[in-house]
Structures are given as structure tokens and as C-alpha cells.
Amino acid sequence: MRIAVYSHSIAPSIDGVCRRFTGILHEMSRQGHPTMLFTLEPNPQNVPRDTVIVTVDHMFFPSYPDKKVARVTLNAFFTIYRALQRFKPDVLHIVADGISQVFECAALLLGIPIVASYHTDIIDLIKSHNGFFIQQAMVMYKEAGDTWVLDSAATTSLSFQRKLKRQFVPTEHIIRTAVDCTTFSPARRSQVLRRELMFGDEDGFLLVYAGRLSTEKRIDVLVQGLEIMRQQAKVNNRQIYLALVGDGPSAHKYAQLHGAERGIYCRPRFLDHWELGEVYASSDLHVSGSVFETLGNTVLEAFAGSIPVVVPNTQGFQDTVKHGEHGFLFPPGDVSAFVTYVTQLRRDDALRQQMGQRARQEMEINNQIEAVVHDLTRWYDQGIRRRSVRAPWQIVLSLVFLALNLPVSIVAFNVYDFLVNFLLKSFYVEGKKQH
């Protein structure tokens, strides 16, 4: 099967979407599927040598200055159209985002079946950044329209699938998540790294958070809980530490807390898979306060390293963590419950090890990349079959819908980009005058 893929995240960008599609592309190549990758990266890394790479225009949002966002332009449409025309894929798989409709239009005009997967809860992201209701309404309208145009849609967890359905975005498939159980393995445990993350303490208890350092991840819950537990630890003499591993808009805030006195290790940067595997294996517990997850890849990576978790009982985590078996789920934002569960596992090494072993066994059985890609290609077949039975009038109506929406999107993106750049330049010039 000839497969074209669009992913807004690919190395050197590092996040759950990147790790997912990097593994998928390599396994597709190994299984003999010719692939084309549409990416926002000018120089993508860790991509199979035989994959055809096409770079699409991008821009930045001020709230995430290091995160590339697809820019909707006519140039992007023609780039995508010509690349698909040359490659002639049997199916196009896109990660749903702002440029989805450009891909949809090109694929419909060329007669290429198109499927999309939803990996980010944009509505919750807007809410967490105090966005306006009109922004939420526009996203809901676009996503609902996308699913009418697509041949099939998928997401990453049952809980997110249910939420999307309530937002009139039906999805028929849940994409399984693979974890490399060699990269993420208890055998990668390093005493040297543990000492570094705990400022030389040989006997401490190490919590690790891995991911984006940003408001919606509720790292404040972890920091507050740590302060309480460090006061308690003075009684039993075994101190507790928190390593914040990652980068993002709030990185500077948490980097200021770095130090042995607070017990917080934070040197902001995104780690590659190999480094991250060593961090998990060298910890005692993986923790998160995030209420913004569609799955929670970090939980699965911790499981592969035989590390149990304490995370909120929210969308995504509910699908991956069995409370009392792989770790504990606490009410979102409840610092007291977080402290209770961490303390229980800190005091009961046998329970913590049992949970870690169960989690590792589940990863070895259910989350291998070969099975994930076989499952994906079955879903692609479903999308191809659906395209073959769609009536011509449905295709025409889809193109009319896109013809009405795309010009508005192109204008909106470019006006936004112009205003952001204008304001940034204005602040820069004003700042220079003041100095």
C-alpha cells in the first residue's frame, strides 16, 4: 500500500505525536509500504531513508513560540497537490489541525481516499488559555465539517472519542499506541542519573514528570504536593525529589525553582527517546497533574520502564491507567489526594514494584509497533472502501463546502500572522528605543 502521511510534529520536534508517527513510518518502511511524509520541519530527523519528504509552510503562535503551526496558504495547497499527484498514494492519512482542509481539497480533486486522526483536544487547550467562546465555536464547526468530508476519522482513546462525539465529531477507529520496550526498559536504570536528578542524594525517592512545561499541564499541583511531602520527609529522613523533564512556555518559571533546597530538578529541554527512556527507568514514580490529555503517551513509556504512575482521573489517563493496578488516579487538582497516593507508594516498595511489573507486562503484550501498523492499514482499507462507495454528489458537496471555507481560512491565517509579526516588531523597536 502506498501511504502519504501528514504530521505536524516530527523530529527535531519532540512530543507524543512525533514519537507515534516516527515509529509508524519506520515500521511501514520495514513492512514494505512506500511512504510520503508531509512535515513542517525544513530538515526532519529520524525518518526512513526511503520516505519521500515534503515540507509545508509554517508559522508560530506567541503562546507557543517554539511550536510550529501549519500556515494555510495557496502555496501550501499547490505544494500538497503537486506532491500527491506525483506520488499517487492509495490513501492519505493526516493529523487533523488548521491545514486539514487544504489536504482534503487536494485529495478530493485527485480522487485519493483521505483519513484523519485527532490527537489534540483543541477545545480544552483554548479554555486553559482563557480563549474566547467564538474560538471554540470555530474549532467545533471546522472539526465537524472535516468529518463529513473525510472517508474515515480516528482518535487515540475511548474517552476522547466520546468527547469528540458530543462535539458532533464522530470517529470510527481508535489508533493503538506503540512503545519501544527496548528503549523504554527497566534495564536502562542509571544510578549516575539518579544522583544527578536528586542533587547527589543516594537514598532519595524520585518523581519524574516528562512533557510540555505549560499552564494546562498543571505542574503547580505537583510542586505544591512536593512541598508538603518534603516537610513530611524530614521526619523519616528519606527525602523526595521532583524532576521536571521537558520544555515549553512555562519553562522559565519552573527553571527558577531548580535546586536541592526545594528538591526540584528543572533544566528545560526536550529529550530524545533514548535519553527519556533512561530517565523513566531511573525514577521511582511517574507523576502528572495534567487535565489536558487525549491519551498520555508518557504513561505508556513509564509503564514500559516498569514505573507505576500517579496521575489525574481525566480524559486519556482513564483509558491507560487501571487504578490500583498500574498506579493511582487522583481527582484533578486535588493536591491532598496526590500526596496520599505518592506517599503510599513511597512507603510500600513491594506494591510499587508489583504495579511496575504489571504495567511492563501489559506493554510487552499489547503495544508492539508491528500490531499497531497492521491495525492502521486495516483502518486505511476501511477508508478506501468508503471512498469507493461514496456517491458523486457527496464528493461535489464536499468540494463546495471546502471552496466556501478555505478562502476564509487563508485570509484569517494570513491576517493573524501579519498582526502578530507587526506587534512583535513594534514591541522590539519600542524596546530598543527605551534602551
Coordinates of C-alpha atoms in Angstrom, one line a residue:
M1 CA 0.0 0.0 0.0
R2 CA 1.3 3.5 -1.0
I3 CA 0.7 5.7 2.0
A4 CA 1.0 9.5 2.4
V5 CA 1.1 10.9 5.9
Y6 CA 0.9 14.5 7.3
S7 CA 2.1 15.0 10.9
H8 CA 2.5 18.5 12.3
S9 CA 5.1 17.1 14.7
I10 CA 8.2 15.2 13.6
A11 CA 11.8 15.3 14.9
P12 CA 13.6 17.5 15.8
S13 CA 10.2 18.4 17.4
I14 CA 9.6 16.1 20.3
D15 CA 6.2 15.2 21.7
G16 CA 3.7 12.3 21.7
V17 CA 2.6 12.8 18.1
C18 CA 6.2 12.9 16.9
R19 CA 7.1 9.7 18.7
R20 CA 4.0 8.0 17.5
F21 CA 4.5 8.8 13.8
T22 CA 8.2 8.3 13.8
G23 CA 7.7 4.7 15.0
I24 CA 4.8 4.2 12.5
L25 CA 6.9 5.4 9.5
H26 CA 9.8 3.2 10.3
E27 CA 7.6 0.1 10.7
M28 CA 5.7 0.9 7.5
S29 CA 9.0 1.1 5.7
R30 CA 10.1 -2.2 7.2
Q31 CA 6.8 -3.8 6.1
G32 CA 7.4 -2.6 2.5
H33 CA 4.9 0.2 2.3
P34 CA 6.2 3.2 0.1
T35 CA 5.6 6.3 2.2
M36 CA 5.5 10.1 1.7
L37 CA 5.7 12.4 4.7
F38 CA 4.3 16.0 4.8
T39 CA 6.0 17.9 7.6
L40 CA 6.5 21.4 8.9
E41 CA 10.2 20.7 9.5
P42 CA 12.7 22.0 6.9
N43 CA 15.2 19.3 8.0
P44 CA 13.2 16.4 9.6
Q45 CA 15.2 13.8 11.5
N46 CA 14.8 10.1 12.3
V47 CA 12.7 9.5 9.1
P48 CA 13.2 6.3 7.0
R49 CA 15.6 6.9 4.1
D50 CA 13.1 5.7 1.5
T51 CA 10.4 8.1 2.7
V52 CA 9.6 11.0 0.3
I53 CA 9.6 14.2 2.3
V54 CA 7.6 17.3 1.5
T55 CA 7.9 20.4 3.7
V56 CA 4.8 22.7 4.1
D57 CA 4.7 26.4 5.2
H58 CA 4.5 27.1 8.9
M59 CA 4.1 29.9 11.4
F60 CA 4.3 30.4 15.2
F61 CA 1.8 31.3 17.9
P62 CA 3.0 33.8 20.6
S63 CA 1.8 31.5 23.4
Y64 CA 3.9 28.6 21.9
P65 CA 6.9 30.4 20.3
D66 CA 8.8 27.1 19.8
K67 CA 6.0 25.2 18.3
K68 CA 5.5 25.2 14.5
V69 CA 1.9 25.6 13.2
A70 CA 0.9 24.8 9.7
R71 CA 0.2 28.0 7.7
V72 CA -2.8 27.9 5.4
T73 CA -1.8 29.5 2.0
L74 CA -2.3 28.9 -1.7
N75 CA 1.3 28.0 -1.9
A76 CA 0.7 25.2 0.6
F77 CA -2.2 23.9 -1.4
F78 CA -0.2 23.8 -4.7
T79 CA 2.7 22.1 -2.9
I80 CA 0.5 19.4 -1.4
Y81 CA -1.5 18.9 -4.7
R82 CA 1.6 18.5 -6.9
A83 CA 3.3 16.2 -4.4
L84 CA 0.2 13.9 -4.1
Q85 CA -0.2 14.0 -7.9
R86 CA 3.4 12.7 -8.3
F87 CA 3.3 10.1 -5.5
K88 CA -0.2 8.7 -6.3
P89 CA -0.8 7.3 -2.8
D90 CA -3.6 4.7 -2.2
V91 CA -4.5 6.7 0.9
L92 CA -3.7 9.9 2.7
H93 CA -3.5 10.0 6.5
I94 CA -3.5 13.5 8.1
V95 CA -3.2 14.7 11.7
A96 CA -6.2 17.0 12.0
D97 CA -5.2 20.6 12.5
G98 CA -5.6 24.0 10.9
I99 CA -4.4 22.9 7.4
S100 CA -6.6 19.8 7.3
Q101 CA -9.0 21.3 4.7
V102 CA -6.1 22.0 2.3
F103 CA -5.2 18.4 2.3
E104 CA -8.9 17.4 2.0
C105 CA -9.4 19.6 -1.0
A106 CA -6.3 18.3 -2.8
A107 CA -7.1 14.7 -2.1
L108 CA -10.8 15.0 -3.3
L109 CA -9.7 16.7 -6.5
L110 CA -7.2 13.9 -7.2
G111 CA -9.5 11.1 -6.2
I112 CA -7.3 10.0 -3.2
P113 CA -9.1 8.5 -0.2
I114 CA -8.3 10.6 2.9
V115 CA -8.5 9.7 6.6
A116 CA -7.6 11.8 9.6
S117 CA -6.8 11.3 13.3
Y118 CA -7.4 13.7 16.2
H119 CA -4.6 13.9 18.6
T120 CA -5.1 17.2 20.4
D121 CA -8.0 18.5 22.4
I122 CA -8.1 22.0 20.9
I123 CA -11.2 23.0 22.8
D124 CA -9.6 22.3 26.2
L125 CA -6.4 24.0 25.1
I126 CA -8.3 27.2 24.2
K127 CA -10.1 27.0 27.6
S128 CA -6.9 26.6 29.5
H129 CA -5.5 29.7 27.9
N130 CA -8.7 31.7 28.5
G131 CA -9.7 31.8 24.9
F132 CA -12.9 33.3 23.6
F133 CA -16.1 31.3 23.0
I134 CA -16.0 32.3 19.3
Q135 CA -12.7 30.5 19.0
Q136 CA -14.2 27.3 20.5
A137 CA -17.2 27.6 18.2
M138 CA -15.0 28.0 15.1
V139 CA -12.9 24.9 16.0
M140 CA -16.1 22.8 16.6
Y141 CA -17.5 23.9 13.3
K142 CA -14.3 23.1 11.4
E143 CA -13.8 19.7 13.0
A144 CA -17.5 18.7 12.5
G145 CA -17.2 19.8 8.8
D146 CA -13.9 17.8 8.4
T147 CA -15.5 14.5 9.5
W148 CA -18.2 15.0 6.9
V149 CA -15.6 15.4 4.1
L150 CA -13.3 12.6 5.3
D151 CA -13.6 9.0 4.3
S152 CA -12.9 7.9 7.9
A153 CA -11.7 9.5 11.2
A154 CA -9.9 8.2 14.2
T155 CA -8.6 9.3 17.6
T156 CA -6.3 7.9 20.3
S157 CA -8.5 6.9 23.2
L158 CA -12.1 5.9 24.1
S159 CA -12.6 8.8 26.4
F160 CA -11.5 11.4 23.8
Q161 CA -13.7 9.6 21.2
R162 CA -16.7 10.1 23.5
K163 CA -15.9 13.7 23.9
L164 CA -15.5 14.3 20.2
K165 CA -18.9 12.6 19.6
R166 CA -20.5 15.1 21.9
Q167 CA -18.9 17.9 19.8
F168 CA -20.5 16.3 16.6
V169 CA -17.2 14.9 15.5
P170 CA -17.8 11.1 15.1
T171 CA -14.7 8.9 14.9
E172 CA -14.8 5.2 13.9
H173 CA -11.4 4.0 15.0
I174 CA -9.0 4.2 17.9
I175 CA -5.4 4.2 16.9
R176 CA -3.3 2.0 19.1
T177 CA -0.1 3.3 20.6
A178 CA 3.2 1.5 20.3
V179 CA 6.1 1.7 22.8
D180 CA 9.6 0.5 22.1
C181 CA 10.2 -1.8 25.0
T182 CA 13.9 -1.8 24.4
T183 CA 14.3 2.0 24.5
F184 CA 11.9 2.2 27.4
S185 CA 13.1 -0.6 29.7
P186 CA 13.9 -1.1 33.4
A187 CA 17.3 -2.3 32.2
R188 CA 18.2 1.3 31.4
R189 CA 18.2 2.3 35.1
S190 CA 21.2 4.5 35.9
Q191 CA 22.5 5.3 39.4
V192 CA 24.6 8.1 38.0
L193 CA 21.5 9.8 36.5
R194 CA 19.5 9.3 39.7
R195 CA 22.2 11.0 41.7
E196 CA 22.2 14.0 39.3
L197 CA 18.4 14.3 39.4
M198 CA 18.4 14.2 43.2
F199 CA 21.4 16.5 43.7
G200 CA 23.7 13.8 44.9
D201 CA 21.3 12.1 47.3
E202 CA 21.8 8.3 47.2
D203 CA 18.7 7.3 49.2
G204 CA 16.0 9.7 48.0
F205 CA 12.7 9.0 46.3
L206 CA 12.5 10.3 42.7
L207 CA 9.3 11.6 41.0
V208 CA 9.5 12.4 37.3
Y209 CA 7.2 14.5 35.1
A210 CA 8.0 14.4 31.4
G211 CA 6.4 16.6 28.8
R212 CA 5.5 20.1 28.0
L213 CA 6.0 22.7 30.7
S214 CA 2.9 24.8 30.3
T215 CA -0.2 26.0 32.1
E216 CA -2.6 23.3 31.1
K217 CA -0.3 20.6 32.4
R218 CA -1.0 21.7 36.0
I219 CA 2.6 21.3 37.2
D220 CA 1.6 23.5 40.1
V221 CA -0.2 20.6 41.6
L222 CA 3.0 18.5 41.6
V223 CA 5.1 21.4 43.1
Q224 CA 2.5 22.0 45.9
G225 CA 2.4 18.3 46.7
L226 CA 6.2 18.1 46.7
E227 CA 6.4 20.9 49.3
I228 CA 4.0 19.0 51.6
M229 CA 5.8 15.7 51.2
R230 CA 9.3 17.3 51.7
Q231 CA 8.1 18.6 55.1
Q232 CA 6.8 15.1 56.0
A233 CA 10.1 13.5 54.8
K234 CA 12.0 15.4 57.4
V235 CA 10.5 13.1 59.9
N236 CA 11.5 9.8 58.3
N237 CA 14.8 11.1 56.8
R238 CA 14.2 9.8 53.3
Q239 CA 13.8 12.9 51.1
I240 CA 11.7 13.2 48.0
Y241 CA 12.6 14.9 44.7
L242 CA 10.7 16.0 41.5
A243 CA 12.4 16.1 38.1
L244 CA 10.6 18.2 35.5
V245 CA 11.8 17.0 32.1
G246 CA 10.8 18.9 29.1
D247 CA 10.3 22.4 27.8
G248 CA 7.6 24.9 26.9
P249 CA 6.0 28.3 27.6
S250 CA 6.3 27.9 31.4
A251 CA 9.9 26.6 31.4
H252 CA 11.4 29.8 32.7
K253 CA 9.0 29.8 35.7
Y254 CA 9.9 26.3 36.8
A255 CA 13.6 26.6 36.0
Q256 CA 13.7 29.3 38.7
L257 CA 12.7 26.6 41.2
H258 CA 15.7 24.3 40.3
G259 CA 17.8 23.4 43.3
A260 CA 18.4 20.9 46.1
E261 CA 16.7 23.1 48.7
R262 CA 13.3 22.8 47.0
G263 CA 14.1 19.3 45.6
I264 CA 13.1 20.3 42.1
Y265 CA 15.3 19.5 39.1
C266 CA 14.4 21.5 36.1
R267 CA 16.9 22.1 33.2
P268 CA 14.4 22.8 30.4
R269 CA 15.0 20.9 27.1
F270 CA 13.2 18.2 25.3
L271 CA 15.0 14.8 25.5
D272 CA 15.1 12.3 22.6
H273 CA 13.6 8.9 23.1
W274 CA 16.8 7.2 24.2
E275 CA 17.5 9.8 26.9
L276 CA 13.9 9.8 28.1
G277 CA 14.0 6.0 28.4
E278 CA 16.9 6.3 30.9
V279 CA 15.1 9.0 32.9
Y280 CA 12.0 6.9 33.3
A281 CA 13.9 3.8 34.3
S282 CA 15.9 5.7 36.8
S283 CA 12.9 7.1 38.6
D284 CA 10.7 5.7 41.3
L285 CA 7.4 7.1 40.1
H286 CA 6.0 8.9 37.1
V287 CA 3.6 11.8 38.0
S288 CA 1.4 14.3 36.2
G289 CA -1.1 16.9 37.1
S290 CA -2.3 17.4 33.5
V291 CA -6.0 17.7 32.7
F292 CA -5.2 18.0 29.0
E293 CA -4.6 14.6 27.6
T294 CA -6.1 12.7 24.7
L295 CA -4.1 9.6 25.7
G296 CA -1.0 10.3 27.7
N297 CA 2.0 8.7 25.9
T298 CA 4.3 9.4 28.9
V299 CA 2.2 7.0 31.0
L300 CA 2.8 4.2 28.5
E301 CA 6.5 4.9 28.3
A302 CA 6.8 4.9 32.1
F303 CA 4.9 1.5 32.1
A304 CA 7.4 0.1 29.7
G305 CA 10.2 1.1 32.1
S306 CA 8.3 -0.8 35.0
I307 CA 7.4 2.5 36.6
P308 CA 4.0 3.0 38.1
V309 CA 2.2 6.3 37.9
V310 CA 0.1 8.8 39.9
V311 CA -1.9 10.9 37.5
P312 CA -5.3 12.7 37.4
N313 CA -8.5 10.8 36.7
T314 CA -9.1 12.6 33.5
Q315 CA -9.6 12.0 29.7
G316 CA -6.8 9.9 28.3
F317 CA -5.4 8.7 31.6
Q318 CA -8.7 6.9 32.3
D319 CA -8.0 4.7 29.3
T320 CA -4.4 3.8 30.1
V321 CA -4.2 3.5 33.9
K322 CA -6.1 0.8 35.9
H323 CA -6.5 2.4 39.3
G324 CA -4.8 0.2 41.9
E325 CA -3.1 -2.0 39.3
H326 CA -0.7 0.3 37.4
G327 CA -0.7 3.2 39.8
F328 CA -3.3 5.6 41.1
L329 CA -5.8 8.1 39.6
F330 CA -6.5 11.1 41.8
P331 CA -9.3 13.8 41.4
P332 CA -8.0 16.6 39.1
G333 CA -6.3 19.4 41.0
D334 CA -6.6 17.6 44.4
V335 CA -3.2 18.1 45.9
S336 CA -4.1 16.2 49.1
A337 CA -5.1 13.1 47.1
F338 CA -1.9 13.3 45.0
V339 CA 0.2 13.4 48.2
T340 CA -1.7 10.5 49.7
Y341 CA -1.1 8.2 46.7
V342 CA 2.5 9.2 46.3
T343 CA 3.2 8.7 50.0
Q344 CA 1.5 5.2 49.9
L345 CA 3.8 4.1 47.1
R346 CA 6.9 5.7 48.7
R347 CA 6.3 3.7 51.8
D348 CA 5.4 0.4 50.1
D349 CA 8.2 -0.7 47.8
A350 CA 6.7 -4.1 47.2
L351 CA 3.4 -2.6 46.0
R352 CA 5.2 -0.1 43.8
Q353 CA 7.3 -2.9 42.2
Q354 CA 4.3 -5.1 41.6
M355 CA 2.5 -2.3 39.9
G356 CA 5.5 -1.6 37.7
Q357 CA 5.9 -5.2 36.7
R358 CA 2.2 -5.5 35.7
A359 CA 2.5 -2.3 33.6
R360 CA 5.6 -3.6 31.9
Q361 CA 3.9 -6.9 31.0
E362 CA 0.9 -5.1 29.5
M363 CA 3.2 -3.1 27.3
E364 CA 5.0 -6.2 26.1
I365 CA 1.7 -7.9 25.1
N366 CA -0.5 -5.1 23.7
N367 CA 1.7 -2.2 22.5
Q368 CA 4.1 -3.6 19.9
I369 CA 4.7 -1.5 16.7
E370 CA 4.0 -4.4 14.3
A371 CA 0.5 -4.8 15.6
V372 CA -0.1 -1.1 15.6
V373 CA 0.8 -0.7 11.9
H374 CA -1.3 -3.8 10.9
D375 CA -4.2 -2.2 12.8
L376 CA -3.6 1.1 10.9
T377 CA -3.6 -0.5 7.5
R378 CA -6.9 -2.2 8.2
W379 CA -8.3 1.2 9.1
Y380 CA -6.9 2.6 5.8
D381 CA -8.6 -0.2 3.9
Q382 CA -11.9 0.8 5.6
G383 CA -11.4 4.4 4.4
I384 CA -10.5 3.2 0.8
R385 CA -13.7 1.1 0.7
R386 CA -15.8 4.0 1.9
R387 CA -14.4 6.3 -0.8
S388 CA -15.3 3.7 -3.4
V389 CA -19.0 3.7 -2.5
R390 CA -19.4 7.4 -1.9
A391 CA -21.9 9.0 -4.4
P392 CA -20.6 11.6 -6.8
W393 CA -23.0 14.2 -5.3
Q394 CA -21.3 13.7 -1.9
I395 CA -17.9 14.5 -3.4
V396 CA -19.3 17.6 -5.1
L397 CA -20.9 18.8 -1.9
S398 CA -17.7 18.2 0.0
L399 CA -15.8 20.3 -2.6
V400 CA -18.4 23.1 -2.4
F401 CA -18.1 23.1 1.4
L402 CA -14.3 23.4 1.2
A403 CA -14.5 26.0 -1.6
L404 CA -16.6 28.2 0.8
N405 CA -14.3 27.6 3.8
L406 CA -10.8 27.6 2.5
P407 CA -10.6 31.2 1.3
V408 CA -11.8 32.4 4.8
S409 CA -9.1 30.2 6.4
I410 CA -6.4 31.5 4.2
V411 CA -7.3 35.1 4.8
A412 CA -7.7 34.6 8.6
F413 CA -4.4 32.8 9.0
N414 CA -2.5 35.4 7.0
V415 CA -4.2 38.4 8.8
Y416 CA -3.3 36.8 12.1
D417 CA 0.3 36.1 11.0
F418 CA 0.6 39.7 9.8
L419 CA -0.8 41.2 13.0
V420 CA 1.4 39.0 15.2
N421 CA 4.6 39.9 13.3
F422 CA 3.6 43.6 13.3
L423 CA 3.1 43.7 17.0
L424 CA 6.3 41.7 17.7
K425 CA 8.3 44.1 15.6
S426 CA 6.6 47.1 17.2
F427 CA 7.5 45.8 20.7
Y428 CA 11.0 45.1 19.6
V429 CA 11.5 48.6 18.1
E430 CA 9.9 50.2 21.2
G431 CA 12.2 48.1 23.5
K432 CA 15.3 49.2 21.6
K433 CA 14.2 52.9 21.9
Q434 CA 13.8 52.5 25.7
H435 CA 17.3 51.0 26.0

